[in-house]
Structure formats: structure tokens, C-alpha cells
Amino acid sequence: MNVDKFKANFDGGSRPNRYQVSGQIGSFGTVAAGTNGLLCRATSMPSATVGIMRVPFRGRVVKIPGDRTYEEWTCTFYDSMKDPHELHDKFWAWNNVFNVHETNVPGPGYDATPGVDLNGEMEDWHVSQLGMDGGYIRTIKLVNCWPTLVSEIALTYDAADTIAEFTVTFAYDYLELNPTTGGQLQAP
């Protein structure tokens, strides 16, 4: 293959700085990011792994597909000055619903009664890659997200010309690639 053939098949590639993240912050009803919400500084398209079952057979190992697992998903958000610490504090409150430090039990709004659907505090989130025209290239829906970690906001005197930020790590049950409605890629 020569460079001309490479260029003819390349089509420019996707850009890592063209993306959109959207989702509700638990029952707090706040959309963390979206079409107009540019507070998510960095994230990734999440991964999925199929485990390997290794079965010995006559001195060899046969590899058989195992169970699918999903790694936690991380987003870095800017700390907003619109309402100081609003976003960080709402993520913290959402995280606190699942286990309050003082009592070591779930907080208000979380119903841990056996048989009760826990999805009242778990939300579906979307991460989308956008094309140069702003249209969706692919979207991943993360089903039943909840925050496992809300990071610190680092403060230091020697940080100039920067915006404070924090990280949220989410657990989720599974993901769906390109959720569609009527055969069309669904906008989150």
C-alpha cells in the first residue's frame, strides 16, 4: 500500500475532541452534560471484555469465550462557577445516597427493600462521538450508571490559567452500542 491508497481509504478519521456526554445525576434531576453542557472535559468510549476459559486438553489449552465484563467508566468535569460547586456537590449527594458515612446505611431516596427496583437512583448515561458536521458517529448507552467515586478538587497556589476540575467514576450494568429508534441512530 502506498500513501495515496492510504489517503483514499482514510476519510479523515474521527476526532477525539468531538464528543458529547449526557445523563441525569440520580434523582437530583440535573443533566450533567449535554448538547449545551460543555462541563465534561474528558472521557472515553467504554470498553467491554469477554473473559477466556482455558480448558486443558492433551497437553494443549483450548480457549473458550467466557463471561462479558464491563470496566468502570470515568469522566472529568470542570468545576462550574455558575453555581459554585453545584455539579460536584450533586455528584457527591448522588454518591451519598448509596451509603451515608455517618450511619453506614443507604441515604434518603434509596429504597433497599428486597424486591424493590434499585433503578430509581441508577441512571442511563450516553457518550457519543460526533463527526465534523456535528452528527452522531456512534453512541454508547451505559445502562444503570451510578457513581462509585467522586474525586477531590485539587487546590494549589501555583495553578495559574487553569480551571478546577474533578473526576467521577461510574459503575454500570452493561452497555449498548448505537441504541436506535426506528433504525436511526438515537440522539441521547
Short mmCIF file of N, CA and C in Angstrom, two decimals, residues 2-116:
data_model
loop_
_atom_site.label_atom_id
_atom_site.label_comp_id
_atom_site.label_asym_id
_atom_site.label_seq_id
_atom_site.Cartn_x
_atom_site.Cartn_y
_atom_site.Cartn_z
N ASN A 2 0.53 2.20 -0.82
CA ASN A 2 1.27 3.45 -0.85
C ASN A 2 0.44 4.55 -0.17
N VAL A 3 1.02 5.72 -0.01
CA VAL A 3 0.37 6.80 0.72
C VAL A 3 -0.91 7.27 0.02
N ASP A 4 -0.98 7.22 -1.29
CA ASP A 4 -2.19 7.64 -2.00
C ASP A 4 -3.36 6.70 -1.71
N LYS A 5 -3.08 5.40 -1.67
CA LYS A 5 -4.14 4.44 -1.35
C LYS A 5 -4.58 4.62 0.11
N PHE A 6 -3.62 4.85 0.98
CA PHE A 6 -3.95 5.09 2.38
C PHE A 6 -4.86 6.30 2.51
N LYS A 7 -4.50 7.40 1.86
CA LYS A 7 -5.31 8.62 1.93
C LYS A 7 -6.69 8.41 1.33
N ALA A 8 -6.78 7.64 0.25
CA ALA A 8 -8.07 7.40 -0.40
C ALA A 8 -9.01 6.60 0.51
N ASN A 9 -8.46 5.73 1.34
CA ASN A 9 -9.28 4.92 2.23
C ASN A 9 -9.47 5.53 3.62
N PHE A 10 -8.76 6.58 3.92
CA PHE A 10 -8.73 7.11 5.28
C PHE A 10 -9.95 7.94 5.64
N ASP A 11 -10.40 8.82 4.79
CA ASP A 11 -11.58 9.66 5.02
C ASP A 11 -11.45 10.59 6.22
N GLY A 12 -10.24 10.95 6.61
CA GLY A 12 -10.03 11.96 7.65
C GLY A 12 -10.02 11.47 9.08
N GLY A 13 -10.69 10.38 9.39
CA GLY A 13 -10.70 9.85 10.75
C GLY A 13 -11.59 10.64 11.69
N SER A 14 -11.91 10.05 12.82
CA SER A 14 -12.72 10.75 13.83
C SER A 14 -11.80 11.55 14.75
N ARG A 15 -12.35 12.57 15.35
CA ARG A 15 -11.58 13.47 16.22
C ARG A 15 -11.92 13.18 17.67
N PRO A 16 -10.92 13.00 18.54
CA PRO A 16 -11.21 12.70 19.95
C PRO A 16 -11.78 13.89 20.72
N ASN A 17 -11.72 15.09 20.15
CA ASN A 17 -12.26 16.25 20.86
C ASN A 17 -13.70 16.57 20.44
N ARG A 18 -14.31 15.69 19.67
CA ARG A 18 -15.71 15.89 19.24
C ARG A 18 -16.54 14.78 19.87
N TYR A 19 -17.14 15.10 21.00
CA TYR A 19 -17.93 14.12 21.72
C TYR A 19 -18.99 14.83 22.55
N GLN A 20 -19.90 14.04 23.04
CA GLN A 20 -20.96 14.56 23.90
C GLN A 20 -21.26 13.52 24.97
N VAL A 21 -21.42 13.97 26.21
CA VAL A 21 -21.80 13.10 27.32
C VAL A 21 -23.10 13.64 27.89
N SER A 22 -24.04 12.75 28.18
CA SER A 22 -25.29 13.22 28.77
C SER A 22 -25.82 12.19 29.75
N GLY A 23 -26.49 12.68 30.77
CA GLY A 23 -27.08 11.80 31.77
C GLY A 23 -27.62 12.60 32.94
N GLN A 24 -28.53 11.99 33.67
CA GLN A 24 -29.11 12.59 34.86
C GLN A 24 -28.25 12.26 36.08
N ILE A 25 -28.17 13.17 37.01
CA ILE A 25 -27.45 12.94 38.27
C ILE A 25 -28.47 12.40 39.28
N GLY A 26 -28.73 11.11 39.20
CA GLY A 26 -29.66 10.46 40.10
C GLY A 26 -31.01 11.14 40.14
N SER A 27 -31.62 11.14 41.31
CA SER A 27 -32.94 11.75 41.46
C SER A 27 -32.86 13.26 41.62
N PHE A 28 -31.66 13.82 41.49
CA PHE A 28 -31.49 15.26 41.66
C PHE A 28 -31.94 16.02 40.42
N GLY A 29 -32.23 15.28 39.32
CA GLY A 29 -32.82 15.87 38.14
C GLY A 29 -31.94 16.79 37.35
N THR A 30 -30.66 16.80 37.62
CA THR A 30 -29.74 17.69 36.91
C THR A 30 -29.09 16.93 35.76
N VAL A 31 -29.11 17.52 34.60
CA VAL A 31 -28.39 16.94 33.47
C VAL A 31 -26.94 17.40 33.59
N ALA A 32 -26.03 16.44 33.67
CA ALA A 32 -24.63 16.77 33.92
C ALA A 32 -23.97 17.39 32.71
N ALA A 33 -24.31 16.93 31.56
CA ALA A 33 -23.71 17.45 30.34
C ALA A 33 -24.64 17.10 29.21
N GLY A 34 -24.51 17.79 28.14
CA GLY A 34 -25.37 17.52 27.00
C GLY A 34 -25.01 18.42 25.86
N THR A 35 -25.95 18.63 24.98
CA THR A 35 -25.68 19.43 23.79
C THR A 35 -25.15 20.81 24.17
N ASN A 36 -25.73 21.41 25.18
CA ASN A 36 -25.30 22.75 25.59
C ASN A 36 -24.40 22.71 26.82
N GLY A 37 -24.26 21.56 27.44
CA GLY A 37 -23.47 21.47 28.66
C GLY A 37 -22.06 21.02 28.35
N LEU A 38 -21.12 21.93 28.36
CA LEU A 38 -19.75 21.61 27.99
C LEU A 38 -18.87 21.42 29.21
N LEU A 39 -19.44 20.87 30.28
CA LEU A 39 -18.68 20.74 31.52
C LEU A 39 -17.89 19.44 31.61
N CYS A 40 -18.08 18.52 30.69
CA CYS A 40 -17.31 17.28 30.68
C CYS A 40 -16.05 17.52 29.84
N ARG A 41 -14.90 17.61 30.53
CA ARG A 41 -13.64 17.92 29.85
C ARG A 41 -13.05 16.71 29.14
N ALA A 42 -13.21 15.53 29.72
CA ALA A 42 -12.60 14.34 29.13
C ALA A 42 -13.34 13.09 29.55
N THR A 43 -13.37 12.12 28.67
CA THR A 43 -13.94 10.82 28.96
C THR A 43 -13.40 9.83 27.94
N SER A 44 -14.03 8.69 27.82
CA SER A 44 -13.63 7.69 26.83
C SER A 44 -14.85 6.93 26.37
N MET A 45 -14.72 6.25 25.26
CA MET A 45 -15.73 5.28 24.86
C MET A 45 -15.43 4.05 25.70
N PRO A 46 -16.38 3.59 26.51
CA PRO A 46 -16.10 2.50 27.45
C PRO A 46 -15.79 1.17 26.75
N SER A 47 -15.13 0.30 27.49
CA SER A 47 -14.73 -0.98 26.93
C SER A 47 -15.56 -2.12 27.52
N ALA A 48 -15.53 -3.24 26.84
CA ALA A 48 -16.15 -4.47 27.31
C ALA A 48 -15.16 -5.59 27.04
N THR A 49 -15.09 -6.54 27.95
CA THR A 49 -14.13 -7.63 27.83
C THR A 49 -14.87 -8.96 27.93
N VAL A 50 -14.54 -9.88 27.04
CA VAL A 50 -15.04 -11.25 27.15
C VAL A 50 -13.90 -12.07 27.72
N GLY A 51 -14.16 -12.68 28.87
CA GLY A 51 -13.15 -13.50 29.52
C GLY A 51 -12.82 -14.75 28.72
N ILE A 52 -11.74 -15.39 29.11
CA ILE A 52 -11.29 -16.60 28.44
C ILE A 52 -11.30 -17.75 29.43
N MET A 53 -12.01 -18.81 29.07
CA MET A 53 -11.96 -20.04 29.86
C MET A 53 -10.91 -20.93 29.21
N ARG A 54 -9.88 -21.27 29.95
CA ARG A 54 -8.81 -22.11 29.43
C ARG A 54 -9.06 -23.56 29.86
N VAL A 55 -9.26 -24.41 28.86
CA VAL A 55 -9.56 -25.82 29.13
C VAL A 55 -8.40 -26.67 28.62
N PRO A 56 -7.69 -27.35 29.54
CA PRO A 56 -6.58 -28.20 29.12
C PRO A 56 -7.09 -29.44 28.37
N PHE A 57 -6.39 -29.78 27.29
CA PHE A 57 -6.73 -30.97 26.52
C PHE A 57 -5.45 -31.56 25.93
N ARG A 58 -5.03 -32.70 26.44
CA ARG A 58 -3.89 -33.46 25.92
C ARG A 58 -2.66 -32.59 25.70
N GLY A 59 -2.30 -31.85 26.70
CA GLY A 59 -1.09 -31.05 26.62
C GLY A 59 -1.27 -29.70 25.94
N ARG A 60 -2.45 -29.41 25.49
CA ARG A 60 -2.76 -28.12 24.86
C ARG A 60 -3.83 -27.41 25.68
N VAL A 61 -4.01 -26.14 25.40
CA VAL A 61 -5.06 -25.37 26.06
C VAL A 61 -6.02 -24.87 25.00
N VAL A 62 -7.28 -25.22 25.18
CA VAL A 62 -8.34 -24.74 24.30
C VAL A 62 -8.94 -23.50 24.96
N LYS A 63 -9.05 -22.43 24.19
CA LYS A 63 -9.62 -21.19 24.73
C LYS A 63 -11.06 -21.06 24.27
N ILE A 64 -11.94 -20.91 25.26
CA ILE A 64 -13.38 -20.80 25.01
C ILE A 64 -13.85 -19.45 25.55
N PRO A 65 -14.71 -18.75 24.77
CA PRO A 65 -15.22 -17.46 25.27
C PRO A 65 -15.95 -17.64 26.61
N GLY A 66 -15.68 -16.71 27.53
CA GLY A 66 -16.29 -16.76 28.86
C GLY A 66 -17.34 -15.67 29.03
N ASP A 67 -17.36 -15.09 30.20
CA ASP A 67 -18.37 -14.08 30.55
C ASP A 67 -17.89 -12.68 30.17
N ARG A 68 -18.84 -11.86 29.82
CA ARG A 68 -18.55 -10.46 29.48
C ARG A 68 -18.53 -9.64 30.76
N THR A 69 -17.54 -8.76 30.87
CA THR A 69 -17.45 -7.83 31.99
C THR A 69 -17.26 -6.41 31.45
N TYR A 70 -17.61 -5.45 32.28
CA TYR A 70 -17.52 -4.04 31.90
C TYR A 70 -16.69 -3.31 32.94
N GLU A 71 -15.65 -2.63 32.50
CA GLU A 71 -14.82 -1.82 33.40
C GLU A 71 -15.58 -0.56 33.78
N GLU A 72 -15.23 0.01 34.92
CA GLU A 72 -15.84 1.27 35.31
C GLU A 72 -15.50 2.34 34.28
N TRP A 73 -16.34 3.36 34.21
CA TRP A 73 -16.22 4.43 33.22
C TRP A 73 -15.95 5.73 33.95
N THR A 74 -15.01 6.53 33.45
CA THR A 74 -14.59 7.74 34.14
C THR A 74 -14.79 8.97 33.26
N CYS A 75 -15.27 10.04 33.88
CA CYS A 75 -15.42 11.34 33.23
C CYS A 75 -14.73 12.40 34.09
N THR A 76 -14.10 13.37 33.46
CA THR A 76 -13.53 14.51 34.15
C THR A 76 -14.39 15.73 33.84
N PHE A 77 -14.84 16.42 34.88
CA PHE A 77 -15.73 17.57 34.72
C PHE A 77 -15.03 18.84 35.20
N TYR A 78 -15.36 19.97 34.55
CA TYR A 78 -14.94 21.27 35.05
C TYR A 78 -15.79 21.63 36.25
N ASP A 79 -15.18 22.28 37.23
CA ASP A 79 -15.92 22.76 38.39
C ASP A 79 -16.58 24.07 38.00
N SER A 80 -17.90 24.10 38.01
CA SER A 80 -18.67 25.23 37.49
C SER A 80 -18.70 26.40 38.47
N MET A 81 -18.63 27.60 37.94
CA MET A 81 -18.80 28.81 38.76
C MET A 81 -20.19 29.39 38.58
N LYS A 82 -21.00 28.79 37.70
CA LYS A 82 -22.37 29.25 37.52
C LYS A 82 -23.10 29.22 38.86
N ASP A 83 -23.00 28.12 39.52
CA ASP A 83 -23.49 27.94 40.89
C ASP A 83 -22.36 27.16 41.56
N PRO A 84 -21.47 27.84 42.30
CA PRO A 84 -20.24 27.21 42.76
C PRO A 84 -20.43 25.81 43.32
N HIS A 85 -19.67 24.91 42.77
CA HIS A 85 -19.63 23.51 43.18
C HIS A 85 -20.96 22.78 43.00
N GLU A 86 -21.88 23.35 42.22
CA GLU A 86 -23.17 22.70 42.02
C GLU A 86 -23.01 21.29 41.48
N LEU A 87 -22.25 21.14 40.41
CA LEU A 87 -22.12 19.85 39.77
C LEU A 87 -21.41 18.86 40.69
N HIS A 88 -20.29 19.28 41.28
CA HIS A 88 -19.54 18.41 42.19
C HIS A 88 -20.41 18.00 43.38
N ASP A 89 -21.12 18.94 43.96
CA ASP A 89 -21.93 18.65 45.13
C ASP A 89 -23.09 17.71 44.81
N LYS A 90 -23.66 17.84 43.62
CA LYS A 90 -24.75 16.94 43.24
C LYS A 90 -24.24 15.53 42.99
N PHE A 91 -23.05 15.40 42.38
CA PHE A 91 -22.46 14.07 42.24
C PHE A 91 -22.17 13.49 43.63
N TRP A 92 -21.68 14.32 44.53
CA TRP A 92 -21.39 13.85 45.90
C TRP A 92 -22.68 13.38 46.58
N ALA A 93 -23.75 14.16 46.45
CA ALA A 93 -25.03 13.79 47.06
C ALA A 93 -25.56 12.49 46.44
N TRP A 94 -25.40 12.34 45.12
CA TRP A 94 -25.85 11.11 44.45
C TRP A 94 -25.06 9.91 44.98
N ASN A 95 -23.76 10.07 45.12
CA ASN A 95 -22.91 9.01 45.67
C ASN A 95 -23.32 8.69 47.10
N ASN A 96 -23.69 9.70 47.86
CA ASN A 96 -24.05 9.54 49.26
C ASN A 96 -25.36 8.78 49.44
N VAL A 97 -26.22 8.80 48.42
CA VAL A 97 -27.49 8.08 48.51
C VAL A 97 -27.26 6.59 48.78
N PHE A 98 -26.19 6.04 48.24
CA PHE A 98 -25.95 4.60 48.33
C PHE A 98 -25.33 4.17 49.66
N ASN A 99 -24.64 5.08 50.33
CA ASN A 99 -24.08 4.75 51.63
C ASN A 99 -23.66 6.04 52.33
N VAL A 100 -24.40 6.38 53.39
CA VAL A 100 -24.10 7.58 54.17
C VAL A 100 -23.01 7.24 55.18
N HIS A 101 -21.97 8.06 55.24
CA HIS A 101 -20.83 7.77 56.11
C HIS A 101 -21.22 7.64 57.58
N GLU A 102 -22.01 8.57 58.07
CA GLU A 102 -22.32 8.61 59.50
C GLU A 102 -23.10 7.37 59.96
N THR A 103 -23.99 6.86 59.12
CA THR A 103 -24.84 5.75 59.54
C THR A 103 -24.46 4.42 58.91
N ASN A 104 -23.63 4.45 57.85
CA ASN A 104 -23.22 3.26 57.12
C ASN A 104 -24.42 2.50 56.54
N VAL A 105 -25.45 3.24 56.19
CA VAL A 105 -26.63 2.68 55.53
C VAL A 105 -26.99 3.60 54.36
N PRO A 106 -27.82 3.12 53.44
CA PRO A 106 -28.25 3.99 52.33
C PRO A 106 -28.96 5.23 52.86
N GLY A 107 -28.82 6.31 52.09
CA GLY A 107 -29.40 7.58 52.49
C GLY A 107 -30.83 7.75 52.02
N PRO A 108 -31.42 8.91 52.29
CA PRO A 108 -32.78 9.19 51.84
C PRO A 108 -32.89 9.08 50.33
N GLY A 109 -33.97 8.52 49.87
CA GLY A 109 -34.18 8.38 48.44
C GLY A 109 -33.78 7.02 47.91
N TYR A 110 -33.07 6.24 48.71
CA TYR A 110 -32.64 4.91 48.27
C TYR A 110 -33.47 3.88 49.01
N ASP A 111 -34.17 3.05 48.28
CA ASP A 111 -35.02 2.03 48.89
C ASP A 111 -34.35 0.68 48.71
N ALA A 112 -33.79 0.15 49.79
CA ALA A 112 -33.08 -1.12 49.73
C ALA A 112 -33.98 -2.29 50.14
N THR A 113 -35.29 -2.07 50.12
CA THR A 113 -36.23 -3.13 50.46
C THR A 113 -36.10 -4.26 49.46
N PRO A 114 -36.00 -5.51 49.93
CA PRO A 114 -35.91 -6.63 48.98
C PRO A 114 -37.08 -6.61 48.00
N GLY A 115 -36.75 -6.81 46.74
CA GLY A 115 -37.76 -6.83 45.69
C GLY A 115 -38.06 -5.47 45.10
N VAL A 116 -37.53 -4.40 45.69
CA VAL A 116 -37.76 -3.06 45.15
C VAL A 116 -36.73 -2.76 44.07
#
